[in-house]
Coordinates of N, CA and C and ligand atoms in Angstrom, one line a residue:
X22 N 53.7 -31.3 131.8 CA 54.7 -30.3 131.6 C 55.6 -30.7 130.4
X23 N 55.8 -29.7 129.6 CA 56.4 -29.9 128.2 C 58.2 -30.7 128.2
X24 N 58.5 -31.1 127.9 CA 59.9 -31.8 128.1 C 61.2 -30.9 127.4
X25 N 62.2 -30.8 128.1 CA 63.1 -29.7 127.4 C 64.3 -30.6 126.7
X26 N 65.0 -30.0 125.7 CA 65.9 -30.1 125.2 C 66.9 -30.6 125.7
X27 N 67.7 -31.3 125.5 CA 68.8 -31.9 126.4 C 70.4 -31.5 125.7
X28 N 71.1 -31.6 126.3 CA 72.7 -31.4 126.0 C 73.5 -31.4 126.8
X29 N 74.1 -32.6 126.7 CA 75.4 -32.9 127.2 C 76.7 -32.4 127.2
X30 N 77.2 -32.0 127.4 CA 78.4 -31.0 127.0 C 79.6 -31.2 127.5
X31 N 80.7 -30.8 127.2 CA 81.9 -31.1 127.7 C 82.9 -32.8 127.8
X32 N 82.4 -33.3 126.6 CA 82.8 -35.0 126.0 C 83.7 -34.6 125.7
X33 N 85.2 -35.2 125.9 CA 86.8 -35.0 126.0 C 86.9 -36.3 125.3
X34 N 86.5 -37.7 125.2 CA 86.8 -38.6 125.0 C 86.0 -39.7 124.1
X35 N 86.9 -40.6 124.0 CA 86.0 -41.8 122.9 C 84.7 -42.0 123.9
X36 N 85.2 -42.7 125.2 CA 83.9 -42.6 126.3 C 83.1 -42.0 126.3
X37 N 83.2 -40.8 126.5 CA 82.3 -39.6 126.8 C 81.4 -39.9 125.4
X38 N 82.0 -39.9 124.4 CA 81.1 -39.3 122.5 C 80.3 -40.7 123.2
X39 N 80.4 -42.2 123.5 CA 79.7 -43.3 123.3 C 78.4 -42.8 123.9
X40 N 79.1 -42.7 125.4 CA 78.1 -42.2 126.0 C 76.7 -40.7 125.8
X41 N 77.9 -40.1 125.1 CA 76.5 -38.6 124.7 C 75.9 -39.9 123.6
X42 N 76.4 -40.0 122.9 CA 75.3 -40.7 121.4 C 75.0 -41.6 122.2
X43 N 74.8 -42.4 123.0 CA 74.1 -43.4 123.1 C 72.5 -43.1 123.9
X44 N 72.3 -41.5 124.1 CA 71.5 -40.6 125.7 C 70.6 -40.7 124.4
X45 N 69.4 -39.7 125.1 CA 68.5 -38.7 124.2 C 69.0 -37.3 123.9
X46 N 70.1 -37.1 124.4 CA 70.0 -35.6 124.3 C 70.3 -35.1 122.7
X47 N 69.6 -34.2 122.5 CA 69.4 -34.0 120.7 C 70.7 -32.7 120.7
X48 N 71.4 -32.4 121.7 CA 72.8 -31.6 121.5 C 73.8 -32.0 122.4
X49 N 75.0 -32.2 121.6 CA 76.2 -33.2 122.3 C 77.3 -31.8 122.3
X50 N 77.8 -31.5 123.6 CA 79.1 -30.2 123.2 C 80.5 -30.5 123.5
X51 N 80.8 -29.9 123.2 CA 82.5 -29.9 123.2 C 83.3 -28.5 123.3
X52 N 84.4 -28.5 123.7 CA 84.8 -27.4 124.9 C 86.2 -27.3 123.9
X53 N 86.2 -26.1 123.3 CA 87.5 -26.1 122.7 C 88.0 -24.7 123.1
X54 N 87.8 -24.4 124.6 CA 88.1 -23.7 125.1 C 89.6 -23.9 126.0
X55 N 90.0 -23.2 127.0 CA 91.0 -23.8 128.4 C 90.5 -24.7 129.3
X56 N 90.4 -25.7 129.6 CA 89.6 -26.5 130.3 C 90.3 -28.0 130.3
X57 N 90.3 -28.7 131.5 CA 90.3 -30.1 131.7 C 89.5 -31.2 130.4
X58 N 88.6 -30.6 130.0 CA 87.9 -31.0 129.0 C 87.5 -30.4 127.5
X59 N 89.0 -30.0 127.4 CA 89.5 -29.2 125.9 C 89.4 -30.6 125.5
X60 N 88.5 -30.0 124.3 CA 89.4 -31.3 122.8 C 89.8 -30.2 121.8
X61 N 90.8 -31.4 120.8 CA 91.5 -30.6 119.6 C 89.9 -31.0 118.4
X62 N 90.3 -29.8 117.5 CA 89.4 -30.1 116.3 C 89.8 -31.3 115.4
X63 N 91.0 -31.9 115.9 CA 91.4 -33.0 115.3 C 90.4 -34.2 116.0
X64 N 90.2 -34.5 117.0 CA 89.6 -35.1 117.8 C 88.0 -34.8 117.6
X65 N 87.6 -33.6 117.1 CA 86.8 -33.9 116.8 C 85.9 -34.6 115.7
X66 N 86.9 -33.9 114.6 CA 86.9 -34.4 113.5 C 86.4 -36.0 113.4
X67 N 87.4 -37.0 113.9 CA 87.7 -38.0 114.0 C 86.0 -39.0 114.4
X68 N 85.8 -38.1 115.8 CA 84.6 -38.3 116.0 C 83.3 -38.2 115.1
X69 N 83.8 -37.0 114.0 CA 82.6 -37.0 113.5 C 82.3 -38.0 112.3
X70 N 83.8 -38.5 111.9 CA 83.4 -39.4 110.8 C 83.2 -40.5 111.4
X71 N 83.1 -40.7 112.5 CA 82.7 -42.2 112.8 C 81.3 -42.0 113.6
X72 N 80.6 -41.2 112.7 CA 79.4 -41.1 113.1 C 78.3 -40.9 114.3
X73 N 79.4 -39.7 114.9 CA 78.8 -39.0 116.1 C 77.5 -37.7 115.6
X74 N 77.6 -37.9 114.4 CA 76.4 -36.7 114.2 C 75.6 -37.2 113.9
X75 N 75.2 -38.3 113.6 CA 73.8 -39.1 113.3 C 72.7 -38.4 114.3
X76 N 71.6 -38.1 114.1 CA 70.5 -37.6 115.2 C 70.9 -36.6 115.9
X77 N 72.2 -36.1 115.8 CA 72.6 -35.2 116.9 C 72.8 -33.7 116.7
X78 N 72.6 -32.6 117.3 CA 73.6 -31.8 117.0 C 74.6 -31.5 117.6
X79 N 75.6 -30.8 117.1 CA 76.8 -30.4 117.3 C 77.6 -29.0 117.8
X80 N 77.9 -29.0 119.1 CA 77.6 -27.5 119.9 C 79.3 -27.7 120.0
X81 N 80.1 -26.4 119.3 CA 81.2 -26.0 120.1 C 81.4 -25.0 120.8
X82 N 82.0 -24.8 121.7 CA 82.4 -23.8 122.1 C 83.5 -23.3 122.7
X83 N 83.6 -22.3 122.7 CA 84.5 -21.5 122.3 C 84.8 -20.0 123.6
X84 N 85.7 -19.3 124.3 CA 85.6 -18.3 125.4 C 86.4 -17.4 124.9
X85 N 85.5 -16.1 124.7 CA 86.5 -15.3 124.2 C 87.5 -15.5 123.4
X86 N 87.0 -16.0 122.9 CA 88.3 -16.5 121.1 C 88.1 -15.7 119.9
X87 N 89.6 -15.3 119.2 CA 89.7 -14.1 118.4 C 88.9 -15.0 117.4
X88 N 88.0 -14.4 116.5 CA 86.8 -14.9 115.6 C 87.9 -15.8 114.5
X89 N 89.2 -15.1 114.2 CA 89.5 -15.9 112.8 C 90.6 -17.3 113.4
X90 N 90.4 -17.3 114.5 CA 90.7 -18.2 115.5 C 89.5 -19.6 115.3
X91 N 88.1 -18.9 115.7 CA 86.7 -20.2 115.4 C 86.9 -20.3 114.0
X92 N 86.9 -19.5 113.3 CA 87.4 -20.0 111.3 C 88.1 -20.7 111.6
X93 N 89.3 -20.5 111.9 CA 90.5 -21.9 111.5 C 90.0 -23.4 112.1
X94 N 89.9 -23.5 113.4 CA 88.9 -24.4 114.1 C 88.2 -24.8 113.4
X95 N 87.0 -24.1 113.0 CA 85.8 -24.9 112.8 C 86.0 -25.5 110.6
X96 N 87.0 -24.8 110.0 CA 86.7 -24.9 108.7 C 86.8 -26.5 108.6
X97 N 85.6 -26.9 107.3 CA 85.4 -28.0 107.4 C 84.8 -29.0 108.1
X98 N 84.6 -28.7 109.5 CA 83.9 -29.4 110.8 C 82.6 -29.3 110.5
X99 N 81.5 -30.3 110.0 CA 80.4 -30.4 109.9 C 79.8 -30.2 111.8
X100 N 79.9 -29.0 112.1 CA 79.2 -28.6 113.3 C 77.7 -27.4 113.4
X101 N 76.9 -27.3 113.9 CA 75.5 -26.7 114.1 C 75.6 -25.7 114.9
X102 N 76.3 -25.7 115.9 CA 76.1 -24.5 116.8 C 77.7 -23.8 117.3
X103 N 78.0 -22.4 117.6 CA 79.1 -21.9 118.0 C 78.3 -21.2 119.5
X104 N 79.1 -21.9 120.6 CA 78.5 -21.4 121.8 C 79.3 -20.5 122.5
X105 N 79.3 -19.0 122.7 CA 80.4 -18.2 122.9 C 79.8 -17.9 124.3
X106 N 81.0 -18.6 125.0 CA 81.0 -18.9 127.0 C 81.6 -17.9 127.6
X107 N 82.7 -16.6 127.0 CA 82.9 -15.6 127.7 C 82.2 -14.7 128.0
X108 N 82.7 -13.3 127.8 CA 82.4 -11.8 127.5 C 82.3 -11.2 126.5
X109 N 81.6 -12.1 125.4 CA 82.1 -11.0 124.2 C 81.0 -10.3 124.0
X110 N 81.7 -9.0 123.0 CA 80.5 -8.2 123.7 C 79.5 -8.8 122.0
X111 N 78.8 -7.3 122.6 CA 77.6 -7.8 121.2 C 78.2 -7.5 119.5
X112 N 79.3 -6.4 119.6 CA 80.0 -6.0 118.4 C 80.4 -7.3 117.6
X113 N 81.5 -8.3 118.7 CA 82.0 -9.4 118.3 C 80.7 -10.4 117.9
X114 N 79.6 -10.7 118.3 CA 79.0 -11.4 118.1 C 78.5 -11.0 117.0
X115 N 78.3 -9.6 116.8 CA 77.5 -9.4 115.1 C 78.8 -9.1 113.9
X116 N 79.8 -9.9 114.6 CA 80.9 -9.8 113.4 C 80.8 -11.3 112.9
X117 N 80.9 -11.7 114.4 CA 81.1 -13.3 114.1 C 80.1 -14.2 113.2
X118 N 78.7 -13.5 113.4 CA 77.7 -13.8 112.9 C 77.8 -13.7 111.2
X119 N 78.0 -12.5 111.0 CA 78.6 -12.1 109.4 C 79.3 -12.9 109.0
X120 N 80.3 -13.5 109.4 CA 81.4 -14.7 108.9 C 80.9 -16.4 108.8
X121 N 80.2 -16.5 110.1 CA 80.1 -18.1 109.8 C 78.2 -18.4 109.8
X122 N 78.3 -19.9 109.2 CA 77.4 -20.5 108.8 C 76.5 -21.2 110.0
X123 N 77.3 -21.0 111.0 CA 76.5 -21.8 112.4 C 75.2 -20.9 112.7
X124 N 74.9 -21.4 113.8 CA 73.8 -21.0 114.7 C 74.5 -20.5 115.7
X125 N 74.8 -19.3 116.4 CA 75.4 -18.5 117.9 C 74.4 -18.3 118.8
X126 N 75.1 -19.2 120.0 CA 74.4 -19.1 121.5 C 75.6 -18.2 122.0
X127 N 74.6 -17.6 123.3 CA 75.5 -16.7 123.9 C 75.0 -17.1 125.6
X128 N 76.0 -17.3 126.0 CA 75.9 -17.8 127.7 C 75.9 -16.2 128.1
X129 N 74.9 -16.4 128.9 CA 74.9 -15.4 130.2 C 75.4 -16.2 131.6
X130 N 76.2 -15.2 132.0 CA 76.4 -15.6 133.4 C 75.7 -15.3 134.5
X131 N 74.8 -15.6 135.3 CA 74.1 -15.2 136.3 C 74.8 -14.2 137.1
X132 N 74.1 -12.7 136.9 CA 74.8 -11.9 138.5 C 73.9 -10.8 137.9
X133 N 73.9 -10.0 139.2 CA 73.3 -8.8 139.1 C 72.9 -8.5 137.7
X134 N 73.8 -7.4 136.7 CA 73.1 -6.7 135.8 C 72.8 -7.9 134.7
X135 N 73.2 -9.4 134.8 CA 72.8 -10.3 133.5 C 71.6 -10.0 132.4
X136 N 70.6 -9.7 133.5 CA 69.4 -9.5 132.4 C 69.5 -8.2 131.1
X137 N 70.3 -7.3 132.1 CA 70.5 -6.2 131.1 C 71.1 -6.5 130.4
X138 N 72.5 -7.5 130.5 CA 73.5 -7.9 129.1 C 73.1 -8.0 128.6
X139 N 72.1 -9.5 128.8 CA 71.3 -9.9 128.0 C 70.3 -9.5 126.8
X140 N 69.9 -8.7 127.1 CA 68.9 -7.2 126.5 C 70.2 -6.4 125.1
X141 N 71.6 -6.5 125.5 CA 72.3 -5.9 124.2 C 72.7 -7.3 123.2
X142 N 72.2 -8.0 123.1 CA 72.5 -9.2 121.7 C 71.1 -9.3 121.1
X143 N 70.5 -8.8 121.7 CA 68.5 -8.6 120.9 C 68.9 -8.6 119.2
X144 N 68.2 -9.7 118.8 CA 68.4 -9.9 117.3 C 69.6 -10.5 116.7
X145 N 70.6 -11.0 117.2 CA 72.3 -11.4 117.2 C 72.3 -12.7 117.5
X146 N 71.2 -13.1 118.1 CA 71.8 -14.6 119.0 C 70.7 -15.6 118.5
X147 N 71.0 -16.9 118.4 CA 70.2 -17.9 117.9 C 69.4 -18.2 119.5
X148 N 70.0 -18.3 120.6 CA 69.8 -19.0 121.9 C 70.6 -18.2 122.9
X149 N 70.1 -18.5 124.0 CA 70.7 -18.2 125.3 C 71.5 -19.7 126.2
X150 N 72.5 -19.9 126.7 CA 72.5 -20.1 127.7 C 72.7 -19.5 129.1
X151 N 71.9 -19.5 129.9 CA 72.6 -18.8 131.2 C 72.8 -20.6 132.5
X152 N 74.5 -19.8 132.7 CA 75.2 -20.5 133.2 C 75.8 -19.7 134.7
X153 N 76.3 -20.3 135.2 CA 77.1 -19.9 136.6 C 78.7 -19.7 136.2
X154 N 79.3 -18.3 136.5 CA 80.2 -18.4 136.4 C 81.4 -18.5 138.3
X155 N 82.1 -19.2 138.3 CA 83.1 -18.7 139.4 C 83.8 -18.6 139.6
X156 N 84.6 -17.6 140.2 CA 85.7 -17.0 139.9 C 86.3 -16.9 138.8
X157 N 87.1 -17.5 138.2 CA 87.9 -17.0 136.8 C 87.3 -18.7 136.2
X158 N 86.5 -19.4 136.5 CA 86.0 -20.5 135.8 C 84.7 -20.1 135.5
X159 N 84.9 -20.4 133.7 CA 83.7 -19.9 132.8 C 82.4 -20.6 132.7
X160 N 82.7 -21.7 133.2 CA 81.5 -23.2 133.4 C 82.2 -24.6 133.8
X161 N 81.3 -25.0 133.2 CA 81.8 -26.6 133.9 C 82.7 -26.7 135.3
X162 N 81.2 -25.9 136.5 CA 81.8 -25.9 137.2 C 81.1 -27.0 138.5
X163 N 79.9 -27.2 137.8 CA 79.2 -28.0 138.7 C 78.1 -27.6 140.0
X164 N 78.4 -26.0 140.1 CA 77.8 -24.8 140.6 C 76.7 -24.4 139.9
X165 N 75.3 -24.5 141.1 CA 73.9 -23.9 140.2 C 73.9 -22.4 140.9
X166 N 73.1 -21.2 140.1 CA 73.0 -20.5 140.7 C 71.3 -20.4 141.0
X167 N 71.3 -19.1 141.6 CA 69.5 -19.4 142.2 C 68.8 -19.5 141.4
X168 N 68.0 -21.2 140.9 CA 66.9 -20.7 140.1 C 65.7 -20.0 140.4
X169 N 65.6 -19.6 141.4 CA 64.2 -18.3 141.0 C 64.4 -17.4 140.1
X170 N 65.3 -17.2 139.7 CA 65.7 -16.3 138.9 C 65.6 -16.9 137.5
X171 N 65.4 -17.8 137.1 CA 65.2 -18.7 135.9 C 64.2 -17.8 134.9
X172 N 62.7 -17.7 135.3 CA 62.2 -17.3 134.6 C 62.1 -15.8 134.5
X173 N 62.6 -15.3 134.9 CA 63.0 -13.7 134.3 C 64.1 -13.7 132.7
X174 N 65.1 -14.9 132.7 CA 65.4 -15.2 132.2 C 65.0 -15.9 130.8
X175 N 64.0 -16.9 130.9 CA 63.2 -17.4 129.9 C 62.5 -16.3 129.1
X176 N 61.3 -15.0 130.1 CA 60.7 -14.0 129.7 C 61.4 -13.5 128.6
X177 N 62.6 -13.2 129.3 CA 63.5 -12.1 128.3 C 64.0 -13.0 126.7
X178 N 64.0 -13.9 126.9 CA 64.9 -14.8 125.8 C 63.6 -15.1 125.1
X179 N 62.2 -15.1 125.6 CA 61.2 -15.3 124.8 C 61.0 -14.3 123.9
X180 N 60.7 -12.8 124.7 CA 60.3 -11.6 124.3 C 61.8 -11.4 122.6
X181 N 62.7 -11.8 122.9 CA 63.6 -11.8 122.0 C 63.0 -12.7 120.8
X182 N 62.3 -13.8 121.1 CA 61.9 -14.8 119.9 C 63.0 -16.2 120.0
X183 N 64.0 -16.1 121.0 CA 64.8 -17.3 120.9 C 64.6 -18.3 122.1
X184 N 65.1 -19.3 121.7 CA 65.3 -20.2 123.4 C 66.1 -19.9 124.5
X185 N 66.0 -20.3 125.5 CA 67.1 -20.3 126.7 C 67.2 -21.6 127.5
X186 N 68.5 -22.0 127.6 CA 69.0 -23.0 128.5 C 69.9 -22.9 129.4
X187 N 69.3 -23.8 130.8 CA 69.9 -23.3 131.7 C 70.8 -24.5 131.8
X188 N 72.2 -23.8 132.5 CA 73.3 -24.7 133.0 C 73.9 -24.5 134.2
X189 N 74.7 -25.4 134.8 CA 75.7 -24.8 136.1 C 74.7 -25.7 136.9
X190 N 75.2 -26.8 137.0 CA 75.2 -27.3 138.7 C 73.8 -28.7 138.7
X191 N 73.7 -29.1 137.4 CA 72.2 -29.9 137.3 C 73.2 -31.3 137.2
X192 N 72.1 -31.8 137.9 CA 72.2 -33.4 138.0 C 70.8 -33.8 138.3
X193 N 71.4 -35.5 138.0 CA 69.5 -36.1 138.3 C 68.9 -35.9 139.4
X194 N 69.9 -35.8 140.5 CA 69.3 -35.1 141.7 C 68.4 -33.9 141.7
X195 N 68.6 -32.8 141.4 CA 68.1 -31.8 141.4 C 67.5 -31.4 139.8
X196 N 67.7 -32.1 138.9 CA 67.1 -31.7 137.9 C 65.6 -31.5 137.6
X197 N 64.7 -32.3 138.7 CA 63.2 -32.0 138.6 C 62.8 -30.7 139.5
X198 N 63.4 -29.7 140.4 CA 63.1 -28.8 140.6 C 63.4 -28.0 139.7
X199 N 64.2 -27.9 138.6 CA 64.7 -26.9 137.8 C 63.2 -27.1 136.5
X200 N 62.7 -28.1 136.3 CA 62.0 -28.1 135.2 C 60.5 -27.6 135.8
X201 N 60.3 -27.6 136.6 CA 59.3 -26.5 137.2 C 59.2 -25.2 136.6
X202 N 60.6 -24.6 136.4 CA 60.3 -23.3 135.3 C 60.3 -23.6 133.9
X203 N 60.2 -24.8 133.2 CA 60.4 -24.8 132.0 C 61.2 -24.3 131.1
X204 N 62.1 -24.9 131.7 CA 63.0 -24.1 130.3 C 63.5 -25.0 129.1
X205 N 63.4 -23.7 128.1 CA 63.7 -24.3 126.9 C 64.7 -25.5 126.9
X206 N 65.5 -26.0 127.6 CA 66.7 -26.7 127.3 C 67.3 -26.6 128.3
X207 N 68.0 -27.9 128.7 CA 69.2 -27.6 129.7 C 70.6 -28.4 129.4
X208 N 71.5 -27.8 130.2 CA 72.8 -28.2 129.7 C 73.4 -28.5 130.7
X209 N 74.2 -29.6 130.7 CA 74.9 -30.6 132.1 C 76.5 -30.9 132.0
X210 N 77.0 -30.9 132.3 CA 78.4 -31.6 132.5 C 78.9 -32.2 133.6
X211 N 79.5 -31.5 134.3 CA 80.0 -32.2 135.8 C 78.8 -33.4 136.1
X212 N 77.4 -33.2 136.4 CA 76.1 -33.3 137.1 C 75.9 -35.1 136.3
X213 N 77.1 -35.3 135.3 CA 76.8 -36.3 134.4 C 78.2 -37.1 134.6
X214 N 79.1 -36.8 135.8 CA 80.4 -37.3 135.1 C 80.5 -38.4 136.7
X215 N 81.8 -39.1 136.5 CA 82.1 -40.1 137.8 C 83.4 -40.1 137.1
X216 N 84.7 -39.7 138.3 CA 86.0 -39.4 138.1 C 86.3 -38.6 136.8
X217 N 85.6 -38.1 136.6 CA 86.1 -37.1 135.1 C 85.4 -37.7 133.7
X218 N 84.8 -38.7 134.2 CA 84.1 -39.5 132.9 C 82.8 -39.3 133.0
X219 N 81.9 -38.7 131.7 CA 80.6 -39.1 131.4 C 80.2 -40.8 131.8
X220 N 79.2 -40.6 132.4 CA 78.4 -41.8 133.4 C 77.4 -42.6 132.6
X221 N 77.4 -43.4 131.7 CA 75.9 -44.3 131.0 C 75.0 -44.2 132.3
X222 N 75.1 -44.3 133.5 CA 74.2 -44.8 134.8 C 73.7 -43.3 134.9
X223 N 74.6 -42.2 135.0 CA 74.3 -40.8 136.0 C 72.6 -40.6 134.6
X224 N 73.2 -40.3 133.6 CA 72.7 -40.0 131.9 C 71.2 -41.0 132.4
X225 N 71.5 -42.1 132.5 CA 70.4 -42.9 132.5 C 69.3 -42.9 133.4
X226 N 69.8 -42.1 134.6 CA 69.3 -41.5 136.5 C 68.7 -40.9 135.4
X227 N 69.5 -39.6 135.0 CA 68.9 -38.4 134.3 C 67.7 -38.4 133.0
X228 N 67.8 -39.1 132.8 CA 66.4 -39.2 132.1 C 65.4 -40.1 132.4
X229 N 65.6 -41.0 133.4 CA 64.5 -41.2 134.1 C 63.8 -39.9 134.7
X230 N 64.7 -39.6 135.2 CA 63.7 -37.8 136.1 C 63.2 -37.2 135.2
X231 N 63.9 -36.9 134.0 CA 63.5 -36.3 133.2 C 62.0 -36.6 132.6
X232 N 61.6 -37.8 132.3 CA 60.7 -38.5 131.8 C 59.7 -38.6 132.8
X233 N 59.9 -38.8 134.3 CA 58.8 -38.3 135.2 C 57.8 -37.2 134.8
X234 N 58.8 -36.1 134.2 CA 57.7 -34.8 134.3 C 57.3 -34.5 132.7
X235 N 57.4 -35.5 132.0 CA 57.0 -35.3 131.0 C 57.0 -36.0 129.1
X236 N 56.4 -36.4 128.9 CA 57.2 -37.3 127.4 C 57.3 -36.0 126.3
X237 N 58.1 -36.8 125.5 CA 58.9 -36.1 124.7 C 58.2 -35.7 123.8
Ligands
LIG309 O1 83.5 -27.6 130.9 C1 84.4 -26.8 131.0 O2 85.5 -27.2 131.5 C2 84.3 -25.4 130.5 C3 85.3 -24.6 130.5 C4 85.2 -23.3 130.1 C5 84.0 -22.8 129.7 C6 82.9 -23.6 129.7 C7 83.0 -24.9 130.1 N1 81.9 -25.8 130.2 C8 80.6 -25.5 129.8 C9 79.7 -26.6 130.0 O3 80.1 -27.7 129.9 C10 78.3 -26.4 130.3 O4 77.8 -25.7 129.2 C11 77.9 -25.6 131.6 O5 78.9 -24.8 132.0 C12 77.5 -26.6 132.7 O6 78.5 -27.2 133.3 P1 78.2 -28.0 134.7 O7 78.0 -27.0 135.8 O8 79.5 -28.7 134.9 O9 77.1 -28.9 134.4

């Protein structure tokens, strides 16, 4: 079975960066959104000259944020990916796209008409995430939703020509049922943490399982 992409996401701290750089995962994110695990672009900064981008890439994200909002943010920030976690529609994404130099993922939220959203960013988007949203919390919530539904997901994000990664609710525990559908990538937070801190131990569970179903 082919081995997926990894990304750690939602590192708030010096701890957290040690721990993403010290994993396999080849995308490390950060949440410059409303969240317990908001960082400032000052903070990240910081992080990046002390050599958290070596081997890595660099995923921010962002919820519904006015575009010249991710400009101010990101100018200067040697970062790879802008991951937009709300609602924006596809207009904003093909503005945002015109302006900056990143790569744009677009989370889908698992529910009813998702697959159709999904279907209006065709040609606009670097990648997919689909994530669990609940209630007025956009992610990082530690909630999976049904993977059967996974690969209708992947189909669509194939038939588009881009990747898809799944999020919402993975840990080492349950992470070898989800790689059954292969997906391009997946994306973890909570599923990695112990009291609010990224885990060297949970990370290192996690790719042992990982490594079960497959070498890199
Ligand atoms: O982490 C947050 O607090 C957060 C807040 C607002 C939007 C997105 C957020 N996190 C996104 C992620 O960290 C992950 O991409 C994804 O939601 C998986 O999270 P989890 O279920 O905790 O593994």
């Amino acid at each position: 079975m082919p081995h997926p992409l990894l990304k750690l996401c939602g590192n708030h701290s010096e701890h957290d960066v040690s721990v993403a750089s010290s994993s396999t995962a080849e995308y490390i994110g950060f949440v410059f959104a409303k969240s317990k695990r908001r960082v400032s672009r000052e903070q990240l900064q910081l992080w990046l000259q002390n050599g958290l981008k070596e081997q890595k890439k660099i995923v921010t994200l962002f919820v519904n944020e006015p575009i010249e909002e991710i400009q101010r943010q990101l100018v200067d920030l040697n970062v790879d990916i802008i991951q937009c976690h709300g609602n924006e529609p596809a207009e904003y994404i093909k503005q945002l796209k015109s302006l900056v130099k990143q790569s744009i993922w677009k989370v889908i939220h698992h529910h009813d008409n998702a697959l159709e959203t999904m279907k209006t960013y065709e040609g606009l988007v670097d990648g997919y995430v689909i994530d669990c949203k609940v209630g007025q919390q956009w992610g990082g919530t530690g909630i999976s939703f049904d993977w059967r539904f996974v690969p209708q997901y992947i189909e669509e994000g194939h038939r588009q020509h881009v990747p898809v990664w799944i999020a919402g609710g993975i840990n080492p525990n349950n992470v070898q049922n989800l790689l059954r559908y292969e997906p391009d990538g997946i994306d973890l937070s909570s599923g990695i943490e112990e009291n609010g801190r990224k885990s060297y131990e949970l990370v290192r569970q996690l790719e042992e399982r990982m490594n079960r179903n497959g070498t890199k």
